[in-house]
mmCIF file of the C-alpha atoms, coordinates in Angstrom:
data_MODEL
# 
_entry.id   MODEL 
# 
loop_
_atom_site.group_PDB 
_atom_site.id 
_atom_site.type_symbol 
_atom_site.label_atom_id 
_atom_site.label_alt_id 
_atom_site.label_comp_id 
_atom_site.label_asym_id 
_atom_site.label_entity_id 
_atom_site.label_seq_id 
_atom_site.pdbx_PDB_ins_code 
_atom_site.Cartn_x 
_atom_site.Cartn_y 
_atom_site.Cartn_z 
_atom_site.occupancy 
_atom_site.B_iso_or_equiv 
_atom_site.pdbx_formal_charge 
_atom_site.auth_seq_id 
_atom_site.auth_comp_id 
_atom_site.auth_asym_id 
_atom_site.auth_atom_id 
_atom_site.pdbx_PDB_model_num 
ATOM 1   C CA . MET A 1 1   ? 76.036  86.106  93.429 1.00 0.00 ? 1   MET A CA 1 
ATOM 2   C CA . VAL A 1 2   ? 76.801  83.960  90.362 1.00 0.00 ? 2   VAL A CA 1 
ATOM 3   C CA . TRP A 1 3   ? 78.020  87.020  88.447 1.00 0.00 ? 3   TRP A CA 1 
ATOM 4   C CA . VAL A 1 4   ? 80.395  88.010  91.289 1.00 0.00 ? 4   VAL A CA 1 
ATOM 5   C CA . GLY A 1 5   ? 81.729  84.452  91.490 1.00 0.00 ? 5   GLY A CA 1 
ATOM 6   C CA . ASP A 1 6   ? 82.347  84.411  87.748 1.00 0.00 ? 6   ASP A CA 1 
ATOM 7   C CA . LEU A 1 7   ? 84.088  87.796  87.930 1.00 0.00 ? 7   LEU A CA 1 
ATOM 8   C CA . LEU A 1 8   ? 86.387  86.614  90.725 1.00 0.00 ? 8   LEU A CA 1 
ATOM 9   C CA . ARG A 1 9   ? 87.283  83.459  88.808 1.00 0.00 ? 9   ARG A CA 1 
ATOM 10  C CA . GLU A 1 10  ? 88.041  85.394  85.604 1.00 0.00 ? 10  GLU A CA 1 
ATOM 11  C CA . ARG A 1 11  ? 90.467  87.819  87.242 1.00 0.00 ? 11  ARG A CA 1 
ATOM 12  C CA . HIS A 1 12  ? 92.935  84.996  87.933 1.00 0.00 ? 12  HIS A CA 1 
ATOM 13  C CA . LYS A 1 13  ? 93.119  83.817  84.324 1.00 0.00 ? 13  LYS A CA 1 
ATOM 14  C CA . SER A 1 14  ? 95.819  84.615  81.828 1.00 0.00 ? 14  SER A CA 1 
ATOM 15  C CA . HIS A 1 15  ? 94.992  85.123  78.164 1.00 0.00 ? 15  HIS A CA 1 
ATOM 16  C CA . TRP A 1 16  ? 97.375  83.993  75.424 1.00 0.00 ? 16  TRP A CA 1 
ATOM 17  C CA . THR A 1 17  ? 97.270  85.422  71.914 1.00 0.00 ? 17  THR A CA 1 
ATOM 18  C CA . VAL A 1 18  ? 99.358  84.074  69.046 1.00 0.00 ? 18  VAL A CA 1 
ATOM 19  C CA . LEU A 1 19  ? 99.694  86.582  66.222 1.00 0.00 ? 19  LEU A CA 1 
ATOM 20  C CA . PRO A 1 20  ? 100.788 85.152  62.862 1.00 0.00 ? 20  PRO A CA 1 
ATOM 21  C CA . LEU A 1 21  ? 102.925 87.874  61.298 1.00 0.00 ? 21  LEU A CA 1 
ATOM 22  C CA . GLY A 1 22  ? 103.680 86.729  57.777 1.00 0.00 ? 22  GLY A CA 1 
ATOM 23  C CA . SER A 1 23  ? 106.828 84.648  57.998 1.00 0.00 ? 23  SER A CA 1 
ATOM 24  C CA . GLY A 1 24  ? 107.216 85.155  61.762 1.00 0.00 ? 24  GLY A CA 1 
ATOM 25  C CA . HIS A 1 25  ? 104.957 85.342  64.777 1.00 0.00 ? 25  HIS A CA 1 
ATOM 26  C CA . ALA A 1 26  ? 104.496 86.936  68.191 1.00 0.00 ? 26  ALA A CA 1 
ATOM 27  C CA . ILE A 1 27  ? 102.958 85.484  71.339 1.00 0.00 ? 27  ILE A CA 1 
ATOM 28  C CA . TYR A 1 28  ? 101.413 87.802  73.921 1.00 0.00 ? 28  TYR A CA 1 
ATOM 29  C CA . CYS A 1 29  ? 100.326 86.672  77.360 1.00 0.00 ? 29  CYS A CA 1 
ATOM 30  C CA . ALA A 1 30  ? 98.187  89.077  79.338 1.00 0.00 ? 30  ALA A CA 1 
ATOM 31  C CA . ALA A 1 31  ? 98.553  87.938  82.914 1.00 0.00 ? 31  ALA A CA 1 
ATOM 32  C CA . SER A 1 32  ? 95.827  88.390  85.474 1.00 0.00 ? 32  SER A CA 1 
ATOM 33  C CA . SER A 1 33  ? 95.393  91.944  86.778 1.00 0.00 ? 33  SER A CA 1 
ATOM 34  C CA . HIS A 1 34  ? 97.795  93.314  84.125 1.00 0.00 ? 34  HIS A CA 1 
ATOM 35  C CA . SER A 1 35  ? 100.945 92.394  86.026 1.00 0.00 ? 35  SER A CA 1 
ATOM 36  C CA . GLY A 1 36  ? 103.589 90.126  84.622 1.00 0.00 ? 36  GLY A CA 1 
ATOM 37  C CA . ASP A 1 37  ? 102.594 90.319  80.961 1.00 0.00 ? 37  ASP A CA 1 
ATOM 38  C CA . LEU A 1 38  ? 104.864 88.630  78.437 1.00 0.00 ? 38  LEU A CA 1 
ATOM 39  C CA . LEU A 1 39  ? 105.697 89.174  74.767 1.00 0.00 ? 39  LEU A CA 1 
ATOM 40  C CA . VAL A 1 40  ? 107.618 86.429  72.971 1.00 0.00 ? 40  VAL A CA 1 
ATOM 41  C CA . ASP A 1 41  ? 109.198 87.661  69.733 1.00 0.00 ? 41  ASP A CA 1 
ATOM 42  C CA . CYS A 1 42  ? 107.573 90.363  67.634 1.00 0.00 ? 42  CYS A CA 1 
ATOM 43  C CA . GLY A 1 43  ? 107.875 89.620  63.918 1.00 0.00 ? 43  GLY A CA 1 
ATOM 44  C CA . ASN A 1 44  ? 109.711 91.772  61.412 1.00 0.00 ? 44  ASN A CA 1 
ATOM 45  C CA . GLU A 1 45  ? 109.677 95.563  61.513 1.00 0.00 ? 45  GLU A CA 1 
ATOM 46  C CA . SER A 1 46  ? 106.697 96.078  59.207 1.00 0.00 ? 46  SER A CA 1 
ATOM 47  C CA . ALA A 1 47  ? 104.589 93.403  60.962 1.00 0.00 ? 47  ALA A CA 1 
ATOM 48  C CA . THR A 1 48  ? 105.433 95.009  64.295 1.00 0.00 ? 48  THR A CA 1 
ATOM 49  C CA . ASP A 1 49  ? 104.407 98.425  63.052 1.00 0.00 ? 49  ASP A CA 1 
ATOM 50  C CA . TYR A 1 50  ? 101.179 97.417  61.296 1.00 0.00 ? 50  TYR A CA 1 
ATOM 51  C CA . VAL A 1 51  ? 99.926  94.471  63.381 1.00 0.00 ? 51  VAL A CA 1 
ATOM 52  C CA . LEU A 1 52  ? 101.610 94.073  66.760 1.00 0.00 ? 52  LEU A CA 1 
ATOM 53  C CA . LYS A 1 53  ? 101.748 97.735  67.799 1.00 0.00 ? 53  LYS A CA 1 
ATOM 54  C CA . PRO A 1 54  ? 98.017  98.369  67.142 1.00 0.00 ? 54  PRO A CA 1 
ATOM 55  C CA . PHE A 1 55  ? 97.155  95.051  68.822 1.00 0.00 ? 55  PHE A CA 1 
ATOM 56  C CA . LEU A 1 56  ? 99.045  95.925  72.016 1.00 0.00 ? 56  LEU A CA 1 
ATOM 57  C CA . ARG A 1 57  ? 97.611  99.439  72.079 1.00 0.00 ? 57  ARG A CA 1 
ATOM 58  C CA . SER A 1 58  ? 94.092  98.042  71.678 1.00 0.00 ? 58  SER A CA 1 
ATOM 59  C CA . ARG A 1 59  ? 94.745  95.972  74.818 1.00 0.00 ? 59  ARG A CA 1 
ATOM 60  C CA . GLY A 1 60  ? 95.812  99.075  76.763 1.00 0.00 ? 60  GLY A CA 1 
ATOM 61  C CA . VAL A 1 61  ? 99.478  98.085  76.896 1.00 0.00 ? 61  VAL A CA 1 
ATOM 62  C CA . ASN A 1 62  ? 101.871 100.997 77.483 1.00 0.00 ? 62  ASN A CA 1 
ATOM 63  C CA . ARG A 1 63  ? 104.834 98.961  78.672 1.00 0.00 ? 63  ARG A CA 1 
ATOM 64  C CA . LEU A 1 64  ? 105.854 95.323  78.861 1.00 0.00 ? 64  LEU A CA 1 
ATOM 65  C CA . ASP A 1 65  ? 106.893 93.495  81.979 1.00 0.00 ? 65  ASP A CA 1 
ATOM 66  C CA . ASN A 1 66  ? 108.757 90.779  80.048 1.00 0.00 ? 66  ASN A CA 1 
ATOM 67  C CA . PHE A 1 67  ? 110.022 90.690  76.469 1.00 0.00 ? 67  PHE A CA 1 
ATOM 68  C CA . VAL A 1 68  ? 111.580 87.424  75.260 1.00 0.00 ? 68  VAL A CA 1 
ATOM 69  C CA . LEU A 1 69  ? 113.773 87.017  72.183 1.00 0.00 ? 69  LEU A CA 1 
ATOM 70  C CA . THR A 1 70  ? 113.976 83.402  71.053 1.00 0.00 ? 70  THR A CA 1 
ATOM 71  C CA . THR A 1 71  ? 116.039 83.494  67.873 1.00 0.00 ? 71  THR A CA 1 
ATOM 72  C CA . GLY A 1 72  ? 118.315 85.683  65.805 1.00 0.00 ? 72  GLY A CA 1 
ATOM 73  C CA . ASP A 1 73  ? 116.088 85.418  62.732 1.00 0.00 ? 73  ASP A CA 1 
ATOM 74  C CA . SER A 1 74  ? 114.896 88.891  61.677 1.00 0.00 ? 74  SER A CA 1 
ATOM 75  C CA . ARG A 1 75  ? 111.502 87.433  60.692 1.00 0.00 ? 75  ARG A CA 1 
ATOM 76  C CA . TYR A 1 76  ? 110.892 86.878  64.414 1.00 0.00 ? 76  TYR A CA 1 
ATOM 77  C CA . ILE A 1 77  ? 112.773 89.757  66.083 1.00 0.00 ? 77  ILE A CA 1 
ATOM 78  C CA . GLY A 1 78  ? 113.223 92.377  63.340 1.00 0.00 ? 78  GLY A CA 1 
ATOM 79  C CA . GLY A 1 79  ? 110.767 94.759  64.997 1.00 0.00 ? 79  GLY A CA 1 
ATOM 80  C CA . ALA A 1 80  ? 112.235 94.470  68.509 1.00 0.00 ? 80  ALA A CA 1 
ATOM 81  C CA . GLU A 1 81  ? 113.683 97.984  68.502 1.00 0.00 ? 81  GLU A CA 1 
ATOM 82  C CA . LEU A 1 82  ? 110.268 99.364  67.530 1.00 0.00 ? 82  LEU A CA 1 
ATOM 83  C CA . VAL A 1 83  ? 108.640 97.358  70.333 1.00 0.00 ? 83  VAL A CA 1 
ATOM 84  C CA . LEU A 1 84  ? 111.133 98.676  72.897 1.00 0.00 ? 84  LEU A CA 1 
ATOM 85  C CA . LYS A 1 85  ? 110.659 102.233 71.655 1.00 0.00 ? 85  LYS A CA 1 
ATOM 86  C CA . ASN A 1 86  ? 106.855 102.094 71.958 1.00 0.00 ? 86  ASN A CA 1 
ATOM 87  C CA . PHE A 1 87  ? 106.464 99.654  74.854 1.00 0.00 ? 87  PHE A CA 1 
ATOM 88  C CA . PRO A 1 88  ? 109.481 99.884  77.177 1.00 0.00 ? 88  PRO A CA 1 
ATOM 89  C CA . ALA A 1 89  ? 110.234 96.499  78.703 1.00 0.00 ? 89  ALA A CA 1 
ATOM 90  C CA . HIS A 1 90  ? 110.925 96.099  82.398 1.00 0.00 ? 90  HIS A CA 1 
ATOM 91  C CA . ARG A 1 91  ? 112.873 92.909  81.742 1.00 0.00 ? 91  ARG A CA 1 
ATOM 92  C CA . GLY A 1 92  ? 114.357 91.542  78.559 1.00 0.00 ? 92  GLY A CA 1 
ATOM 93  C CA . LEU A 1 93  ? 115.023 87.832  78.324 1.00 0.00 ? 93  LEU A CA 1 
ATOM 94  C CA . ALA A 1 94  ? 117.359 86.408  75.730 1.00 0.00 ? 94  ALA A CA 1 
ATOM 95  C CA . SER A 1 95  ? 119.529 83.364  75.297 1.00 0.00 ? 95  SER A CA 1 
ATOM 96  C CA . SER A 1 96  ? 123.050 83.562  76.649 1.00 0.00 ? 96  SER A CA 1 
ATOM 97  C CA . VAL A 1 97  ? 124.249 81.529  73.653 1.00 0.00 ? 97  VAL A CA 1 
ATOM 98  C CA . ARG A 1 98  ? 126.402 83.625  71.344 1.00 0.00 ? 98  ARG A CA 1 
ATOM 99  C CA . GLN A 1 99  ? 124.452 84.527  68.202 1.00 0.00 ? 99  GLN A CA 1 
ATOM 100 C CA . ARG A 1 100 ? 125.795 85.207  64.728 1.00 0.00 ? 100 ARG A CA 1 
ATOM 101 C CA . SER A 1 101 ? 122.881 87.488  63.892 1.00 0.00 ? 101 SER A CA 1 
ATOM 102 C CA . GLN A 1 102 ? 123.943 91.147  63.997 1.00 0.00 ? 102 GLN A CA 1 
ATOM 103 C CA . LYS A 1 103 ? 120.334 92.184  64.629 1.00 0.00 ? 103 LYS A CA 1 
ATOM 104 C CA . TYR A 1 104 ? 120.048 89.847  67.618 1.00 0.00 ? 104 TYR A CA 1 
ATOM 105 C CA . ARG A 1 105 ? 123.286 91.119  69.135 1.00 0.00 ? 105 ARG A CA 1 
ATOM 106 C CA . GLN A 1 106 ? 122.158 94.757  68.819 1.00 0.00 ? 106 GLN A CA 1 
ATOM 107 C CA . ILE A 1 107 ? 118.739 94.256  70.403 1.00 0.00 ? 107 ILE A CA 1 
ATOM 108 C CA . PRO A 1 108 ? 119.826 92.743  73.729 1.00 0.00 ? 108 PRO A CA 1 
ATOM 109 C CA . GLY A 1 109 ? 121.997 95.841  74.181 1.00 0.00 ? 109 GLY A CA 1 
ATOM 110 C CA . GLY A 1 110 ? 118.819 97.934  74.014 1.00 0.00 ? 110 GLY A CA 1 
ATOM 111 C CA . VAL A 1 111 ? 117.095 95.611  76.447 1.00 0.00 ? 111 VAL A CA 1 
ATOM 112 C CA . ALA A 1 112 ? 120.038 95.962  78.835 1.00 0.00 ? 112 ALA A CA 1 
ATOM 113 C CA . ALA A 1 113 ? 119.223 99.664  79.128 1.00 0.00 ? 113 ALA A CA 1 
ATOM 114 C CA . THR A 1 114 ? 115.761 98.868  80.537 1.00 0.00 ? 114 THR A CA 1 
ATOM 115 C CA . PRO A 1 115 ? 115.237 99.164  84.325 1.00 0.00 ? 115 PRO A CA 1 
ATOM 116 C CA . GLY A 1 116 ? 115.159 95.403  84.910 1.00 0.00 ? 116 GLY A CA 1 
ATOM 117 C CA . GLY A 1 117 ? 117.983 94.853  82.475 1.00 0.00 ? 117 GLY A CA 1 
ATOM 118 C CA . ARG A 1 118 ? 118.690 91.853  80.305 1.00 0.00 ? 118 ARG A CA 1 
ATOM 119 C CA . TRP A 1 119 ? 118.402 88.489  81.956 1.00 0.00 ? 119 TRP A CA 1 
ATOM 120 C CA . PRO A 1 120 ? 120.201 85.795  79.996 1.00 0.00 ? 120 PRO A CA 1 
ATOM 121 C CA . ILE A 1 121 ? 118.376 82.499  79.737 1.00 0.00 ? 121 ILE A CA 1 
ATOM 122 C CA . ASN A 1 122 ? 120.451 79.361  80.167 1.00 0.00 ? 122 ASN A CA 1 
ATOM 123 C CA . ALA A 1 123 ? 119.638 75.670  80.035 1.00 0.00 ? 123 ALA A CA 1 
ATOM 124 C CA . ASP A 1 124 ? 118.036 74.413  83.255 1.00 0.00 ? 124 ASP A CA 1 
ATOM 125 C CA . ASP A 1 125 ? 117.038 77.915  84.407 1.00 0.00 ? 125 ASP A CA 1 
ATOM 126 C CA . SER A 1 126 ? 113.863 78.152  86.408 1.00 0.00 ? 126 SER A CA 1 
ATOM 127 C CA . ARG A 1 127 ? 111.616 80.977  87.488 1.00 0.00 ? 127 ARG A CA 1 
ATOM 128 C CA . GLU A 1 128 ? 113.039 80.774  91.028 1.00 0.00 ? 128 GLU A CA 1 
ATOM 129 C CA . ALA A 1 129 ? 116.600 81.235  89.734 1.00 0.00 ? 129 ALA A CA 1 
ATOM 130 C CA . GLY A 1 130 ? 115.613 84.565  88.181 1.00 0.00 ? 130 GLY A CA 1 
ATOM 131 C CA . LYS A 1 131 ? 114.342 85.891  91.522 1.00 0.00 ? 131 LYS A CA 1 
ATOM 132 C CA . LYS A 1 132 ? 117.754 85.742  93.191 1.00 0.00 ? 132 LYS A CA 1 
# 
């Protein structure tokens, strides 16, 4: 009975993993029952290929529900195209603020082609606003 109770409690937990990727980082949240997972940034292209991609595959990830881009710095989002190629994202979230980074401007275009499309993030947005 104790084991079953522990199992039921564990299935409602989310697990966060912060991956230091040299000069950048990635944050992965595995939501309970593998729905609603989240990847925030992905590091540069080589870190994505050699660290992030094997990490996600080891967790059984074939696609992402949410992929968030936080900055135009290639140290944090340089591998985004590789992520989208290997783990198609249902929804891409990115700032609606105009970015000078060419890399950043190219990636949201790729996210826009995903089924859920690109959802711009604005100040004062809430989770409920995104459901409309």
